[in-house]
Amino acid sequence: MVLYISIELSLVVFLVCSLFYKLTEKPGMPQNRIHEQLSRKRTGTSFADLHEWMCGSKLTCKEYEQRHTIINILDNIPYVRKRWGETGVQEYLYHFHDDFERNKAIRLTNFFMKLPLVRSILKSTAIIYDFMAYLFISK
């Protein structure tokens, strides 16, 4: 009974954590394709060139920092408005919102992973899974 509860709890913890934080992506900022999907959902347009301008692979560190620093938002809005219009300004601001939400999810996941109960459940479940795999493989 305890084994079953431990496995169930660990699966719940794993699912919650994987919903908030995909391990295949860079921690911190969503990838451009995620920004584009969210833009398409909000406006019908992906604004791929806007998101590429914000955090493309060809940017220098200085350009990237300048475009992602909150105090520079007002300095960048005239350029964004001229190039992509009012909807582009909206998506420029949502880009920051999406980055913030992503970081909030990572912080929440890290908080859960630091809880002693969650860590002990994951450790015990990993041992149980290893033992079960050993039993099935050895047969």
C-alpha positions as a Python dict, from the first residue, in 0.01 Angstrom:
ca = {
    (1, 'M'): (0, 0, 0),
    (2, 'V'): (280, 243, 91),
    (3, 'L'): (462, 152, -230),
    (4, 'Y'): (151, 226, -437),
    (5, 'I'): (96, 564, -268),
    (6, 'S'): (462, 653, -314),
    (7, 'I'): (447, 574, -687),
    (8, 'E'): (122, 768, -729),
    (9, 'L'): (258, 1073, -545),
    (10, 'S'): (579, 1069, -744),
    (11, 'L'): (386, 1055, -1071),
    (12, 'V'): (174, 1351, -964),
    (13, 'V'): (484, 1550, -867),
    (14, 'F'): (654, 1459, -1194),
    (15, 'L'): (350, 1561, -1401),
    (16, 'V'): (310, 1892, -1219),
    (17, 'C'): (678, 1973, -1260),
    (18, 'S'): (685, 1876, -1626),
    (19, 'L'): (382, 2095, -1694),
    (20, 'F'): (565, 2396, -1555),
    (21, 'Y'): (911, 2326, -1687),
    (22, 'K'): (1007, 2140, -2002),
    (23, 'L'): (1354, 2001, -1952),
    (24, 'T'): (1430, 2008, -2324),
    (25, 'E'): (1419, 2387, -2340),
    (26, 'K'): (1664, 2646, -2220),
    (27, 'P'): (1577, 2758, -1871),
    (28, 'G'): (1466, 3117, -1842),
    (29, 'M'): (1318, 3239, -2166),
    (30, 'P'): (1076, 3059, -2394),
    (31, 'Q'): (1212, 2970, -2735),
    (32, 'N'): (1114, 3188, -3029),
    (33, 'R'): (878, 2922, -3163),
    (34, 'I'): (682, 2939, -2836),
    (35, 'H'): (666, 3319, -2858),
    (36, 'E'): (546, 3282, -3218),
    (37, 'Q'): (275, 3031, -3124),
    (38, 'L'): (148, 3259, -2849),
    (39, 'S'): (149, 3559, -3085),
    (40, 'R'): (-40, 3360, -3348),
    (41, 'K'): (-297, 3258, -3087),
    (42, 'R'): (-343, 3620, -2972),
    (43, 'T'): (-334, 3804, -3305),
    (44, 'G'): (-344, 3553, -3590),
    (45, 'T'): (13, 3650, -3689),
    (46, 'S'): (330, 3488, -3556),
    (47, 'F'): (545, 3805, -3559),
    (48, 'A'): (844, 3578, -3621),
    (49, 'D'): (1062, 3870, -3732),
    (50, 'L'): (977, 4067, -3415),
    (51, 'H'): (1073, 3775, -3192),
    (52, 'E'): (1385, 3718, -3401),
    (53, 'W'): (1472, 4086, -3351),
    (54, 'M'): (1417, 4044, -2976),
    (55, 'C'): (1625, 3730, -2921),
    (56, 'G'): (1764, 3597, -3246),
    (57, 'S'): (2076, 3386, -3263),
    (58, 'K'): (2269, 3659, -3451),
    (59, 'L'): (2239, 3915, -3171),
    (60, 'T'): (2540, 4021, -2972),
    (61, 'C'): (2512, 3999, -2594),
    (62, 'K'): (2486, 4377, -2576),
    (63, 'E'): (2197, 4388, -2827),
    (64, 'Y'): (2016, 4105, -2651),
    (65, 'E'): (2051, 4277, -2314),
    (66, 'Q'): (1943, 4613, -2458),
    (67, 'R'): (1626, 4463, -2604),
    (68, 'H'): (1536, 4265, -2290),
    (69, 'T'): (1608, 4526, -2023),
    (70, 'I'): (1285, 4659, -1882),
    (71, 'I'): (1411, 5016, -1851),
    (72, 'N'): (1470, 5022, -2229),
    (73, 'I'): (1111, 4930, -2320),
    (74, 'L'): (1007, 5292, -2379),
    (75, 'D'): (1317, 5354, -2591),
    (76, 'N'): (1240, 5054, -2816),
    (77, 'I'): (865, 5113, -2861),
    (78, 'P'): (899, 5383, -3134),
    (79, 'Y'): (1113, 5147, -3347),
    (80, 'V'): (875, 4855, -3288),
    (81, 'R'): (571, 5073, -3370),
    (82, 'K'): (732, 5197, -3693),
    (83, 'R'): (834, 4847, -3806),
    (84, 'W'): (540, 4630, -3685),
    (85, 'G'): (258, 4871, -3600),
    (86, 'E'): (41, 4888, -3288),
    (87, 'T'): (-17, 4512, -3283),
    (88, 'G'): (359, 4469, -3294),
    (89, 'V'): (393, 4692, -2987),
    (90, 'Q'): (134, 4476, -2812),
    (91, 'E'): (331, 4160, -2899),
    (92, 'Y'): (657, 4328, -2797),
    (93, 'L'): (510, 4386, -2450),
    (94, 'Y'): (362, 4034, -2441),
    (95, 'H'): (712, 3901, -2516),
    (96, 'F'): (820, 4035, -2176),
    (97, 'H'): (504, 3895, -2016),
    (98, 'D'): (569, 3550, -2161),
    (99, 'D'): (930, 3558, -2038),
    (100, 'F'): (810, 3656, -1691),
    (101, 'E'): (549, 3378, -1681),
    (102, 'R'): (808, 3124, -1792),
    (103, 'N'): (1046, 3231, -1516),
    (104, 'K'): (762, 3216, -1261),
    (105, 'A'): (692, 2855, -1363),
    (106, 'I'): (1059, 2765, -1326),
    (107, 'R'): (1074, 2921, -980),
    (108, 'L'): (761, 2728, -877),
    (109, 'T'): (909, 2402, -1002),
    (110, 'N'): (1237, 2468, -823),
    (111, 'F'): (1042, 2542, -505),
    (112, 'F'): (860, 2207, -525),
    (113, 'M'): (1182, 2021, -597),
    (114, 'K'): (1342, 2164, -281),
    (115, 'L'): (1067, 2034, -52),
    (116, 'P'): (1201, 1742, 154),
    (117, 'L'): (883, 1535, 108),
    (118, 'V'): (894, 1568, -271),
    (119, 'R'): (1266, 1485, -282),
    (120, 'S'): (1222, 1177, -64),
    (121, 'I'): (927, 1056, -273),
    (122, 'L'): (1125, 1097, -595),
    (123, 'K'): (1430, 922, -449),
    (124, 'S'): (1231, 629, -312),
    (125, 'T'): (1037, 595, -636),
    (126, 'A'): (1358, 596, -840),
    (127, 'I'): (1493, 313, -625),
    (128, 'I'): (1167, 119, -665),
    (129, 'Y'): (1165, 169, -1044),
    (130, 'D'): (1529, 56, -1067),
    (131, 'F'): (1450, -254, -863),
    (132, 'M'): (1142, -337, -1073),
    (133, 'A'): (1343, -290, -1394),
    (134, 'Y'): (1613, -520, -1256),
    (135, 'L'): (1352, -787, -1179),
    (136, 'F'): (1199, -773, -1526),
    (137, 'I'): (1531, -758, -1713),
    (138, 'S'): (1688, -1043, -1518),
    (139, 'K'): (1407, -1286, -1609),
}
